[in-house]
Amino acid sequence: MPLPRDIALTVHELEEGEFYWVLMEAVDGAPGDITHVYAPLEAAHEPYATYSNALVAGVAVLRRLFGPDGKPV
């Protein structure tokens, strides 16, 4: 059984009114480091008109990649 992955979804407004979702995955930091470091995993190529539209699109990609129960498909 694969280990769970630490995936984060965020939305960035790069230009006013242009929102992009970004999926990021936690990467190992320095030994003993308690901060979380994330590397981009996948991102929108085209902007969305609203934050909520970008967020919903990002969730759809997350579900496509990992399934509705969080297991890779």
CSV table of C-alpha atoms in Angstrom, one decimal:
chain,number,residue,atom,x,y,z
A,1,MET,CA,0.0,0.0,0.0
A,2,PRO,CA,1.5,3.4,-1.0
A,3,LEU,CA,2.3,5.9,1.7
A,4,PRO,CA,0.0,8.9,1.9
A,5,ARG,CA,1.3,12.0,0.2
A,6,ASP,CA,1.2,15.5,1.6
A,7,ILE,CA,-0.5,17.5,-1.2
A,8,ALA,CA,-1.6,21.1,-0.9
A,9,LEU,CA,-3.9,23.1,-3.2
A,10,THR,CA,-3.6,26.9,-3.4
A,11,VAL,CA,-4.9,29.6,-5.6
A,12,HIS,CA,-2.8,32.6,-6.7
A,13,GLU,CA,-4.0,35.8,-8.3
A,14,LEU,CA,-1.1,36.6,-10.6
A,15,GLU,CA,-2.8,39.5,-12.4
A,16,GLU,CA,-5.9,41.3,-11.2
A,17,GLY,CA,-8.8,39.0,-12.0
A,18,GLU,CA,-6.7,36.1,-13.2
A,19,PHE,CA,-6.7,33.2,-10.8
A,20,TYR,CA,-4.5,30.0,-11.1
A,21,TRP,CA,-4.7,26.8,-9.0
A,22,VAL,CA,-1.5,25.1,-8.0
A,23,LEU,CA,-1.0,21.7,-6.5
A,24,MET,CA,2.1,21.3,-4.4
A,25,GLU,CA,3.7,18.3,-2.7
A,26,ALA,CA,5.7,18.4,0.5
A,27,VAL,CA,9.4,17.6,0.1
A,28,ASP,CA,11.9,16.6,2.7
A,29,GLY,CA,13.7,19.5,4.4
A,30,ALA,CA,16.8,19.5,6.5
A,31,PRO,CA,17.0,16.9,9.3
A,32,GLY,CA,15.2,18.3,12.4
A,33,ASP,CA,13.5,21.1,10.4
A,34,ILE,CA,9.9,21.5,11.4
A,35,THR,CA,8.9,23.8,8.6
A,36,HIS,CA,6.9,22.5,5.6
A,37,VAL,CA,8.5,22.9,2.2
A,38,TYR,CA,6.4,22.3,-0.9
A,39,ALA,CA,7.4,21.9,-4.5
A,40,PRO,CA,5.0,22.5,-7.4
A,41,LEU,CA,3.3,19.3,-8.6
A,42,GLU,CA,0.9,20.6,-11.2
A,43,ALA,CA,-0.7,24.0,-12.1
A,44,ALA,CA,-3.3,25.7,-14.2
A,45,HIS,CA,-2.1,26.9,-17.6
A,46,GLU,CA,-4.9,29.3,-18.2
A,47,PRO,CA,-6.4,31.7,-15.7
A,48,TYR,CA,-9.9,31.5,-14.1
A,49,ALA,CA,-12.1,34.6,-13.7
A,50,THR,CA,-12.7,34.0,-10.0
A,51,TYR,CA,-10.9,32.5,-7.0
A,52,SER,CA,-13.7,30.0,-6.4
A,53,ASN,CA,-13.7,28.8,-10.1
A,54,ALA,CA,-9.9,28.2,-9.8
A,55,LEU,CA,-10.3,26.4,-6.5
A,56,VAL,CA,-13.0,24.1,-7.9
A,57,ALA,CA,-10.9,23.3,-10.9
A,58,GLY,CA,-7.9,22.5,-8.7
A,59,VAL,CA,-10.1,20.2,-6.6
A,60,ALA,CA,-11.2,18.4,-9.8
A,61,VAL,CA,-7.6,17.8,-10.8
A,62,LEU,CA,-6.7,16.6,-7.3
A,63,ARG,CA,-9.6,14.1,-7.5
A,64,ARG,CA,-8.6,13.0,-11.0
A,65,LEU,CA,-5.0,12.4,-9.8
A,66,PHE,CA,-5.8,10.8,-6.4
A,67,GLY,CA,-9.5,9.7,-6.6
A,68,PRO,CA,-12.3,10.7,-4.4
A,69,ASP,CA,-11.0,8.7,-1.5
A,70,GLY,CA,-7.4,10.0,-1.8
A,71,LYS,CA,-5.8,6.9,-3.3
A,72,PRO,CA,-3.9,7.2,-6.6
A,73,VAL,CA,-5.9,6.1,-9.6
